XYZ file of C-alpha atoms in Angstrom:
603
model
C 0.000 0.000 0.000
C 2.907 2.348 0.727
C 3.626 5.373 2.961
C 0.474 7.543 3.641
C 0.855 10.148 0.843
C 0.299 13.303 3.598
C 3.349 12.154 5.850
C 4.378 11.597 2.316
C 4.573 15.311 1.365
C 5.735 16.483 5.375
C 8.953 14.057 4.735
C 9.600 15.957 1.032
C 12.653 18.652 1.424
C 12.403 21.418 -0.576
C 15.211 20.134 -2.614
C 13.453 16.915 -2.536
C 16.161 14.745 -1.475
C 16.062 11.729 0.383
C 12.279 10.694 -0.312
C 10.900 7.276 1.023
C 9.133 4.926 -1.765
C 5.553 6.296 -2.045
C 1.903 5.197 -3.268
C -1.421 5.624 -2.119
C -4.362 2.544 -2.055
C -7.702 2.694 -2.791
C -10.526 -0.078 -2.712
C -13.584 0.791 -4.824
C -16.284 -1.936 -4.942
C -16.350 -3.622 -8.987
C -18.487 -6.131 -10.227
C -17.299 -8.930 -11.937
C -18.772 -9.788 -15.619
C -19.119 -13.822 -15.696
C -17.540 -15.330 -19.302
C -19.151 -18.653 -20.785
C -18.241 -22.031 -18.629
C -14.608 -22.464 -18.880
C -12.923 -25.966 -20.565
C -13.369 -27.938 -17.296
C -16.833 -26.901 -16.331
C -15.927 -23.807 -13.688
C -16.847 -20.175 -14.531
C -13.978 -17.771 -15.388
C -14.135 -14.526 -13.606
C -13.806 -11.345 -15.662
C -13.050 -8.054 -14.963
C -12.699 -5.043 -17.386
C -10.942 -1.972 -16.044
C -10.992 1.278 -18.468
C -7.652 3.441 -17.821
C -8.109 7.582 -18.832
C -5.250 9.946 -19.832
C -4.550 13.202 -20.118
C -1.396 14.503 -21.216
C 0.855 18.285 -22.227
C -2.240 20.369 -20.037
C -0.180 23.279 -20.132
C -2.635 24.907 -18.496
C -5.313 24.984 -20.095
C -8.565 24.851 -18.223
C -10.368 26.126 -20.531
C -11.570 26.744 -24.223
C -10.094 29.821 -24.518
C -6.984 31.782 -26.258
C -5.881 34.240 -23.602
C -3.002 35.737 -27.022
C -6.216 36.689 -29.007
C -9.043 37.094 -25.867
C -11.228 34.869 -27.595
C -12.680 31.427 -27.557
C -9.951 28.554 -28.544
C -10.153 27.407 -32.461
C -7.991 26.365 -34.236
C -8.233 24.983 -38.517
C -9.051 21.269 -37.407
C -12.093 22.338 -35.237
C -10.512 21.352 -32.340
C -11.691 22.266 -28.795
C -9.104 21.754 -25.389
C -9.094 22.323 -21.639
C -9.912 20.096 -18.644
C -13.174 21.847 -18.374
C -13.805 19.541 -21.398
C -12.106 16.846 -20.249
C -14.079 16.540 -17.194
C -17.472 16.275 -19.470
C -15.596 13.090 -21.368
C -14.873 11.722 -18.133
C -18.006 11.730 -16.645
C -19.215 10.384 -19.396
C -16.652 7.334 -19.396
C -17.109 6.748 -15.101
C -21.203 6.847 -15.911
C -20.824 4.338 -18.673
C -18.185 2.049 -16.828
C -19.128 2.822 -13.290
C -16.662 5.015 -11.436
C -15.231 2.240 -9.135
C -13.913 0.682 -12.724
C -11.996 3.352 -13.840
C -8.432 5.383 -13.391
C -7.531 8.502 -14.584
C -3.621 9.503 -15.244
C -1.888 12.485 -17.022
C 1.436 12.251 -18.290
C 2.923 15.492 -17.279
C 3.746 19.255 -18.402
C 0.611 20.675 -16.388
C 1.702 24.103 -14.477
C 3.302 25.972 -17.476
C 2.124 27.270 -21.233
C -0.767 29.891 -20.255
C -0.709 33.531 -18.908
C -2.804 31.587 -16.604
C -0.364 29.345 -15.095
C 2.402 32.162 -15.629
C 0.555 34.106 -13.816
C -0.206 31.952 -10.470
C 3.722 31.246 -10.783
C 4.776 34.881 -11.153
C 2.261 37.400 -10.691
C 0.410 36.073 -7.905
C 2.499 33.354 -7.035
C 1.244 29.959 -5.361
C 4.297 30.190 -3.276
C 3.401 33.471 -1.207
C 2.417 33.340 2.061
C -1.402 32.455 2.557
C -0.993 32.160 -1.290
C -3.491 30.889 -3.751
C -3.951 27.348 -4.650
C -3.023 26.582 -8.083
C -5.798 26.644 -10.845
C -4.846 23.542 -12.034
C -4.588 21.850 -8.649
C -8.132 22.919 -7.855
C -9.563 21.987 -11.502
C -7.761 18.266 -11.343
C -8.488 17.382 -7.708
C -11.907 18.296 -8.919
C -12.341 16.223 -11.983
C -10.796 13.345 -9.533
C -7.299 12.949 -10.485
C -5.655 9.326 -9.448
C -1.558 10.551 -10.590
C -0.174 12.217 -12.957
C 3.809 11.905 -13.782
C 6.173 14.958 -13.237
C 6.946 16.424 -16.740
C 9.964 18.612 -17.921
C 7.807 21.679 -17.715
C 7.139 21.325 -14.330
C 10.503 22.576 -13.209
C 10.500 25.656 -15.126
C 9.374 27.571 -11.758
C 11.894 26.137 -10.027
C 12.020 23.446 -7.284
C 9.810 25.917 -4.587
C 6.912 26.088 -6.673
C 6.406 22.336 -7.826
C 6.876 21.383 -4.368
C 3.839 23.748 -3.608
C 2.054 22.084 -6.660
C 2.204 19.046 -5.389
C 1.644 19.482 -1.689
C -1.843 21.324 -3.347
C -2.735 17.988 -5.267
C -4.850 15.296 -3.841
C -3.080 12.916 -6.210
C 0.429 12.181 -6.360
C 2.730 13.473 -8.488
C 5.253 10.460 -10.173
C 8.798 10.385 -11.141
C 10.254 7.175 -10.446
C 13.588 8.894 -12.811
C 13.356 11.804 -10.624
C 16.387 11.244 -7.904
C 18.021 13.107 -5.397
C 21.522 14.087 -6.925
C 23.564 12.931 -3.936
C 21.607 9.716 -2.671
C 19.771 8.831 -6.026
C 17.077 8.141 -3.930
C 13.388 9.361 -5.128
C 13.042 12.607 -4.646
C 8.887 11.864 -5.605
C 6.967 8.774 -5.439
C 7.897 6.456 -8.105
C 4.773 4.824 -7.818
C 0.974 4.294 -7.325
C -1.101 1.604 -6.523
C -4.933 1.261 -6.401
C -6.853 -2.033 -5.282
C -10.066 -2.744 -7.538
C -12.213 -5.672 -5.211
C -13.867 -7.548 -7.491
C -17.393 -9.932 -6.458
C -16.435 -13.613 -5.692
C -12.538 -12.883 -6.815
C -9.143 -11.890 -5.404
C -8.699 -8.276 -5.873
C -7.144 -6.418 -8.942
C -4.172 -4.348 -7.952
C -2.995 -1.949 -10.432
C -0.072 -0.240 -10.172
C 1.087 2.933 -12.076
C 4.823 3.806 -12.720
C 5.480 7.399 -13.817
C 8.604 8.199 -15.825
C 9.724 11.623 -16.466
C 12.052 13.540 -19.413
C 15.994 13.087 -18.463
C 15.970 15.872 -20.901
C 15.496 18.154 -16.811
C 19.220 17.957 -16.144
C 19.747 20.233 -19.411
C 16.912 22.344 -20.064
C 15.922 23.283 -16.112
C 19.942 22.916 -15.209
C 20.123 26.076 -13.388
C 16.922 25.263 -10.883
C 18.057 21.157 -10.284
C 22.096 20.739 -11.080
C 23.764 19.282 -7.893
C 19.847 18.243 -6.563
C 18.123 16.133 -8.710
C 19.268 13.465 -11.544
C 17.097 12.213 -14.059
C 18.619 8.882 -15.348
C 17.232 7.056 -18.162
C 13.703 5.616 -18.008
C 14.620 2.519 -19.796
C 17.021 1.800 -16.575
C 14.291 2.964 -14.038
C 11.639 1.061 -16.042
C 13.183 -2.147 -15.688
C 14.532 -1.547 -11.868
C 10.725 -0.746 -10.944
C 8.307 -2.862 -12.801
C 9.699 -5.952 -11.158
C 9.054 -4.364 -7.406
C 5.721 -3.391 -8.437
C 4.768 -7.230 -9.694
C 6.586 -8.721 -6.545
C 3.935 -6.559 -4.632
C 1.343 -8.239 -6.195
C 0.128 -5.914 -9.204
C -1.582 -7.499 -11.634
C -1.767 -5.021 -14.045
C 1.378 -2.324 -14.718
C 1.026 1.053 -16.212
C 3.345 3.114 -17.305
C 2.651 7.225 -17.259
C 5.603 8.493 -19.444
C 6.398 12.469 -20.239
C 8.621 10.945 -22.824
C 7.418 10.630 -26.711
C 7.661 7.050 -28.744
C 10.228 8.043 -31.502
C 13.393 7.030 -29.964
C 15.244 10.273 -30.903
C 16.361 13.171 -28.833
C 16.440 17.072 -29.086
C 19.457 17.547 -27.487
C 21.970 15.496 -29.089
C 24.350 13.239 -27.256
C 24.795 15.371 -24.094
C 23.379 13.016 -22.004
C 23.760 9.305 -22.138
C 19.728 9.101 -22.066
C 17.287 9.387 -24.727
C 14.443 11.945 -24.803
C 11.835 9.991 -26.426
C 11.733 6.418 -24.648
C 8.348 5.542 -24.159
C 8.710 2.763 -27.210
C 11.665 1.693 -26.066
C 10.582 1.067 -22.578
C 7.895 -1.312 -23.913
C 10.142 -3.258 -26.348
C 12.812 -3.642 -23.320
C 11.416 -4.053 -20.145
C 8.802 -6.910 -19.748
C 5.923 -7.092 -17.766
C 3.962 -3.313 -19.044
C 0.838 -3.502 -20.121
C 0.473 -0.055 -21.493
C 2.095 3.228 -21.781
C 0.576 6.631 -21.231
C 2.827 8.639 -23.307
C 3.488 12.818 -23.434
C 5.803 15.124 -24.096
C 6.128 15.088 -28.036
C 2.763 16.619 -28.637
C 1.377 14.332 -30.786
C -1.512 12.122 -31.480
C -1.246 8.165 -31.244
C -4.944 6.371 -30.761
C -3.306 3.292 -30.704
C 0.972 1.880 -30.628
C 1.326 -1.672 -30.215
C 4.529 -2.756 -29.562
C 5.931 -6.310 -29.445
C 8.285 -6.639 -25.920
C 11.792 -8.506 -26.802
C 11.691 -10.899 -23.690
C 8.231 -12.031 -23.417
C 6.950 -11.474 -27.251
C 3.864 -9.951 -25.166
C 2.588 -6.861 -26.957
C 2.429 -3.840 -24.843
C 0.300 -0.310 -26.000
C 0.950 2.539 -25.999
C -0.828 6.003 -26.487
C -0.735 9.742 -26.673
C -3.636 11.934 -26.860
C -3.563 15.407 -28.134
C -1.946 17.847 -26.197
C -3.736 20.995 -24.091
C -6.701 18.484 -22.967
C -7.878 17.826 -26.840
C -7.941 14.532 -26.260
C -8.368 11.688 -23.802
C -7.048 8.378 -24.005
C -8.693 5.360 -23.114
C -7.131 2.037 -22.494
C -9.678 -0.592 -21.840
C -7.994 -3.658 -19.911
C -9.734 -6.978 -19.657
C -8.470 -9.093 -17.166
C -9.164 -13.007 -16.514
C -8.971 -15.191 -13.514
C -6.970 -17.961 -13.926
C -4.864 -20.438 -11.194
C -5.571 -18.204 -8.728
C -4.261 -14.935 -10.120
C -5.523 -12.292 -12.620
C -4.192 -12.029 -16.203
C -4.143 -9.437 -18.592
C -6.486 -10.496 -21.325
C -6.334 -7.933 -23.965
C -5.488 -3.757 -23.750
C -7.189 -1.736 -26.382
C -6.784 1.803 -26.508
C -8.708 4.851 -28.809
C -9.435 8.263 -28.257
C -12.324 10.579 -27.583
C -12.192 14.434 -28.571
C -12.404 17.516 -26.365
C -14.955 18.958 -29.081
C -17.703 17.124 -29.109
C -18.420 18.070 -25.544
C -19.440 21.340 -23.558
C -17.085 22.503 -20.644
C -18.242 20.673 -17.494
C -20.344 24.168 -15.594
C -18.934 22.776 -12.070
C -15.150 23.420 -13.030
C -16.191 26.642 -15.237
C -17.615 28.390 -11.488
C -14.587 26.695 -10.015
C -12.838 28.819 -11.571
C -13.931 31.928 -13.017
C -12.609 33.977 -10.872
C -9.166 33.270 -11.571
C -9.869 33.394 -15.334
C -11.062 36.507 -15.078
C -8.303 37.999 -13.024
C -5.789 36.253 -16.166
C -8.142 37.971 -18.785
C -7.743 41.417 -16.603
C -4.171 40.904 -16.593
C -2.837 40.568 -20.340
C -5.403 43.102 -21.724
C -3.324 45.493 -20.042
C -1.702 48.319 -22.000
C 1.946 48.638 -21.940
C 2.525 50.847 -24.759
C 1.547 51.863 -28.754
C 3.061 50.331 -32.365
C 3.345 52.391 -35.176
C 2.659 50.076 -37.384
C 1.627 46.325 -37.381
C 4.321 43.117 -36.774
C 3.581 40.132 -37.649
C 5.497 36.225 -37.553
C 3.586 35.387 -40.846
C 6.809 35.395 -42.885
C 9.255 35.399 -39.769
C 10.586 32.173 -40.581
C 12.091 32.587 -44.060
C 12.192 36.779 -43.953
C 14.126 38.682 -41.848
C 11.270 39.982 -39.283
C 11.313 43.146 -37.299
C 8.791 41.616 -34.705
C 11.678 39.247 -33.992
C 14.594 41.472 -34.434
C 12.198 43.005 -31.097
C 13.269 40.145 -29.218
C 17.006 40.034 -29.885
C 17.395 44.206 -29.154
C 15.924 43.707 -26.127
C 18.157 40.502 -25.445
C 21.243 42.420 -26.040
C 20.111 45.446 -24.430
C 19.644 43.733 -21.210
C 22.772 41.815 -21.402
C 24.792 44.820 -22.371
C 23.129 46.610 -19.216
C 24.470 43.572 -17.011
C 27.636 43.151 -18.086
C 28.624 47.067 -17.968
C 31.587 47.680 -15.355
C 32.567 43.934 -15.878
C 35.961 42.583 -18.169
C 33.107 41.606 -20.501
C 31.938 44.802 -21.036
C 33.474 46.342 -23.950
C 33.379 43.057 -26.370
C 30.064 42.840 -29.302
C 26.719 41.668 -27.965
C 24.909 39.932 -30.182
C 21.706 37.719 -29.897
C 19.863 35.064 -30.345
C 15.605 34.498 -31.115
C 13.443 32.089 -33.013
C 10.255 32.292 -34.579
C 7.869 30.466 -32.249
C 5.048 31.397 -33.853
C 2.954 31.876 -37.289
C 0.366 33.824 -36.341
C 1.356 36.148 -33.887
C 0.904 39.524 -33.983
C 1.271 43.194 -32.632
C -1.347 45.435 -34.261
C -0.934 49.038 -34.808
C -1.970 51.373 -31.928
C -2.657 50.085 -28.427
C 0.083 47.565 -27.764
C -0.904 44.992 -24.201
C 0.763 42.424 -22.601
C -1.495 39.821 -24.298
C -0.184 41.265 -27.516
C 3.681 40.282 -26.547
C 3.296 37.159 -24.225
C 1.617 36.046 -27.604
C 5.455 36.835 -29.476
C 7.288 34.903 -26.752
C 5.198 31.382 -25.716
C 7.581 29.829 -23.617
C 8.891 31.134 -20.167
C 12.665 31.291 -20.803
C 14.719 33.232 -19.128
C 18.236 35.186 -20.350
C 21.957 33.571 -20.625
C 24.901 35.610 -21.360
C 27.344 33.289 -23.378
C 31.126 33.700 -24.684
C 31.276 32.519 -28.016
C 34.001 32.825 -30.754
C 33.217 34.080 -34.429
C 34.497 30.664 -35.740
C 31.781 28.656 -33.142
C 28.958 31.174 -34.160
C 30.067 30.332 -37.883
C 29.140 26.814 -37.046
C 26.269 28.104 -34.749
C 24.913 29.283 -38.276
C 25.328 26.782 -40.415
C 23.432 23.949 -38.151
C 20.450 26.520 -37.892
C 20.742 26.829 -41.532
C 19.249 23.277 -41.501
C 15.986 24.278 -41.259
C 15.991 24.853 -44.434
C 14.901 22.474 -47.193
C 17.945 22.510 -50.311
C 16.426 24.236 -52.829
C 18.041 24.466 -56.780
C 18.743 28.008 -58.026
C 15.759 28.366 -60.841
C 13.324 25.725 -59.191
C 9.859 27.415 -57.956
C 9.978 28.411 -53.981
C 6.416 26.679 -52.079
C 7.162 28.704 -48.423
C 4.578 26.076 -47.301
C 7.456 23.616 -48.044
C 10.960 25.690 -47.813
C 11.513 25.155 -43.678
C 11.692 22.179 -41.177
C 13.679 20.008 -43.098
C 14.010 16.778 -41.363
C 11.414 17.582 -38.915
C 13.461 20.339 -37.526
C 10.811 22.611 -35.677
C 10.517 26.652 -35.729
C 11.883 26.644 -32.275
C 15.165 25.243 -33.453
C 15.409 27.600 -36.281
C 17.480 30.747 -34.771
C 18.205 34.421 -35.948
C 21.731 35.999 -35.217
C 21.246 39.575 -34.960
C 24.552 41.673 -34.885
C 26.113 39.669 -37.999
C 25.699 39.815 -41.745
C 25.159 36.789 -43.939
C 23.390 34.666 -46.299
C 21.973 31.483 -46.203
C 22.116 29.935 -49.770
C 19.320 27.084 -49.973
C 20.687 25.750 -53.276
C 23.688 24.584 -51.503
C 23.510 21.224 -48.924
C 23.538 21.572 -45.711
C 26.660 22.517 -43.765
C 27.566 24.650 -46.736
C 25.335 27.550 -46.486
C 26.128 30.531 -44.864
C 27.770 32.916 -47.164
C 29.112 36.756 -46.664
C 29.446 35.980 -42.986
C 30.442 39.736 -41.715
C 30.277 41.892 -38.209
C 30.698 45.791 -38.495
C 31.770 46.262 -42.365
C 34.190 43.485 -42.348
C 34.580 39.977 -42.782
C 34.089 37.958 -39.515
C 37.184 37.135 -37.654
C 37.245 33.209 -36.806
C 39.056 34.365 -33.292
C 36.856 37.271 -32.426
C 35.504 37.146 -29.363
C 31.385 38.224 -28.462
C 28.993 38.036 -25.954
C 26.147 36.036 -27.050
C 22.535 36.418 -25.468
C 19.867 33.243 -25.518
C 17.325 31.783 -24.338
C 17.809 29.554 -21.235
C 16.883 26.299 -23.662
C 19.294 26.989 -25.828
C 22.539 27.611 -23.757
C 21.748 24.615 -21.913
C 22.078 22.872 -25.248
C 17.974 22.643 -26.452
C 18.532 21.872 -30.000
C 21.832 20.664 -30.178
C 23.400 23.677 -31.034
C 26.491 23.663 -31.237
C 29.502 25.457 -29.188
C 26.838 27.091 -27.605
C 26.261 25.102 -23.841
C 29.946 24.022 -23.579
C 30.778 27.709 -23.637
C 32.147 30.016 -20.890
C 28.482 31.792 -19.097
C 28.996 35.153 -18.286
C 25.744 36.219 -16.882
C 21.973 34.750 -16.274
C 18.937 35.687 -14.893
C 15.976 34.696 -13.850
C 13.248 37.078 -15.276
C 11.347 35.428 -18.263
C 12.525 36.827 -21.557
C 8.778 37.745 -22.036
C 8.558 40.195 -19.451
C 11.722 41.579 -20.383
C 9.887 42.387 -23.388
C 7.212 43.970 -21.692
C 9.446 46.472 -19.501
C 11.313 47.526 -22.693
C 8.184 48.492 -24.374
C 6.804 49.675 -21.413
C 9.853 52.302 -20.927
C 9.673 53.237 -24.448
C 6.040 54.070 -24.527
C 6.192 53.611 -28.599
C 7.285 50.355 -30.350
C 8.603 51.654 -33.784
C 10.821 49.624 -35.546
C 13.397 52.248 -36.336
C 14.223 50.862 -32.498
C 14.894 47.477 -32.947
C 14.606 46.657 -36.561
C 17.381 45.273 -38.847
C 18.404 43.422 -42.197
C 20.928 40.707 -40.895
C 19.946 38.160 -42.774
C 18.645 36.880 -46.230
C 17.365 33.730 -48.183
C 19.795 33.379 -51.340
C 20.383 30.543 -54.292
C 23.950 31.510 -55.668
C 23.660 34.802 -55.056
C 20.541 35.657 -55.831
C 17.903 36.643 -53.144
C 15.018 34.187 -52.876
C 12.522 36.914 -51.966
């Protein structure tokens, strides 16, 4: 049954080391369904268990864009938040009976949303006689069972999911989560829930929950020297046999980690990103995986295991609550124990529901103060910006970010050795649609330029390493002959590399010829008139993701930091605009860069 999950949370340090094994029991009463007489005359008992997931919340409790202040849509019709989730799973607990049923969520819950950003940073969770967390209240609501830790969860730092979790009625799960200096769990590992069944031995179902090893690099400066995250494939197969020695007849794995087998971050760390397949093929006894982190939709993975031949399941449903996985279990009585029959597992979708009204007056108030908050007005444009074209045109909306970048790095580093060397910068296009209109600029309007919470790194790089710096970037980039036609729709994210992984340089001069293959594509490389010098030195401003070594850049994390901070990038936007009063480009607007094929401009 495992440790009380209150003395649980009283035992967790802040920096969560030394943490006992943890899981929490439940016993519902189930009825059995009786099969057809079995071959020697007795009656089988049956027993059909239905398994929910959620997965990627990024807090999102409800329908509704807070960028454009308007209901959610999107070109696929599709709906999201748990406000909608909670509809589809009282709809599943009325047609299966509550006391058959388990719902899980695979991680990433308290960040993506001026909502959750602003119960993190505005009015933060972690003050004293504090608010409890909108997503704590809406999931303890819709009846939660555990949900595994995912990498967004650390963005906050270690203070604030610690207050997360002590405001969750359900457990949060990261068996690959371990204190640094004892590699002992820093959260429970586990959870375990008994099912009684009429006229049978119990069901015991136990749920593992792997997180993204992916932590150690992308949250680095919040867990390095307190927390490890080693591989799941090596935690899955040190856990699953505990959990069947306890007696679980039925294993579930809740994984933030996507099925591909590939990672974002190269081969910094000896793990990979996206395990969840592997886990299955390696480690026997899984019956099926929850799986997050990638954003993607998988109804149904089967996946053969290499020991046992026994084919385990996997899925992922749509990120932001637009989808909830089902995995329905049937389970036999046989020689005294239960077996796993069959696992099937589909999807339903967020939009063919209404928001559930009970978590809608839960929280309205807090949506409201959200709304109130980034319809603010910081400041005016003089003219319209717009991402449209920022991925394969030199932008002014972006070149936004990387003056304010530099100017805040330049600010830092004044009175310091560093001071009088070049500050350039760093930004990606992270969106297609956004926009800042002409006229009344708010803080809606910029959180909407700048998604992610990142915060500022001040980097020493040499001309030679951003040379290199360039040219991966310049992947993006599908080859394109000189004289063939250009289809935009079709010019970027070659090899599935995303617009978060595409970067701008500001403060250098080049072109990036897509005729030629990749490696080979950055020509007229220059800084201040003249042709960059290999052994010039600069001070390079980026994103938190990416000097930890998001993207597998390279040069970039193994060099020499300078300076960091932790105030998001976003709101560094928002005070620059804010003390200018008037965003005109002739402020932060430059040509650095430009699409060529042997010369000749592309646009």
């Amino acid at each position: 049954m495992g440790l009380d999950r209150r003395k649980f949370l009283k035992k967790s340090a802040v920096t969560g080391a030394g943490v006992a094994l943890a899981g929490t029991a439940a016993v519902p009463a189930a009825q059995a369904a009786e099969s057809a007489p079995a071959a020697k005359g007795g009656r089988e008992k049956r027993y059909s268990l239905t398994v929910m997931g959620t997965t990627d919340l990024h807090g999102n409790v409800f329908n509704w864009d807070y960028f454009k202040d308007a209901e959610y849509a999107d070109a696929k019709g599709n709906a999201k938040g748990l406000a909608r989730i909670s509809t589809l799973v009282d709809q599943v607990r009325e047609e299966k009976g509550r006391c058959n049923t388990l719902l899980l969520d695979a991680g990433d819950t308290i960040q993506g949303t001026p909502l959750t950003y602003y119960y993190a940073k505005v009015d933060p969770i972690t003050a004293e006689g504090g608010p409890v967390h909108p997503m704590a209240q809406a999931m303890n609501a819709i009846g939660y069972d555990a949900v595994a830790l995912g990498n967004h969860e650390f963005n906050y730092g270690i203070e604030t999911l610690r207050k997360f979790e002590e405001q969750c009625d359900f457990p949060l799960l990261g068996a690959n989560a371990v204190d640094a200096k004892t590699l002992r769990p820093a959260f429970p590992p586990y959870f375990m829930k008994t099912f009684h069944v009429k006229g049978a031995r119990p069901v015991k179902v136990a749920v593992l929950g792997l997180t993204n090893p992916g932590i150690a690099i992308w949250d680095k400066a919040y867990v390095q020297g307190k927390l490890a995250f080693p591989g799941l494939e090596e935690q899955a197969a040190k856990w699953v046999p505990k959990l069947k020695s306890m007696g679980a007849d039925v294993v579930i794995v809740s994984a933030h980690s996507g099925s591909s087998g590939t990672s974002s971050y190269g081969d910094q760390l000896p793990y990979v990103e996206n395990a969840a397949a592997n886990v299955a093929r390696l480690v026997p006894d899984i019956d099926a995986i929850l799986v997050g982190h990638a954003h993607v939709e998988i109804p149904e993975l089967k996946v053969v295991n290499e020991k046992t031949g026994k084919t385990v399941v996997l899925s992922e449903p749509l990120c932001y609550a637009e989808r909830l996985t089902l995995f329905d279990i049937d389970l036999v009585f046989r020689k005294g124990r239960w077996v796993v029959e069959s696992v099937a597992a589909s999807l339903h979708n967020s939009n063919t529901v209404a928001d559930d009204p009970e978590i809608s007056k839960l929280l309205d108030d807090e949506h409201a103060k959200v709304v109130e908050y980034v319809n603010q007005v910081v400041g005016t444009a003089t003219e319209t910006l717009t991402t449209v074209e920022a991925r394969y045109k030199d932008a002014p909306i972006i070149d936004l970010i990387t003056k304010v970048q530099e100017d805040v790095v330049r600010a830092a580093l004044a009175g310091t050795e560093y001071a009088s060397l070049p500050v350039i910068s760093q930004a990606s296009p992270f969106s297609r649609t956004s926009e800042i209109p002409a006229g009344k600029v708010t803080i809606r309007d910029l959180s909407s330029l700048y998604v992610y919470d990142n915060t500022l790194v001040a980097k020493l790089m040499t001309g030679a390493q951003l040379k290199a710096y360039l040219e991966y970037s310049a992947e993006y980039f599908v080859q394109t002959a000189a004289g063939a036609p250009v289809d935009v729709e079709k010019l970027t994210n070659a090899n599935n590399r995303p617009d978060y992984n595409y970067d701008y340089v500001s403060g250098l001069s080049y072109e990036i010829d897509i005729a030629q293959p990749a490696g080979s594509r950055i020509r007229n490389l220059s800084y201040d008139g003249g042709v960059l010098d290999d052994a010039q030195k600069f001070v390079f401003a980026v994103n938190n993701y990416r000097a930890n070594g998001g993207g597998a850049f390279p040069h970039v994390a193994s060099a020499p930091e300078l300076w960091s901070e932790s105030t998001e990038i976003r709101t560094r936007i928002a005070e620059w605009v804010t003390a200018k009063g008037v965003l005109d480009p002739k402020d932060f607007a430059s040509v650095d860069w430009k699409l060529t094929r042997e010369g000749t401009p592309v646009f």
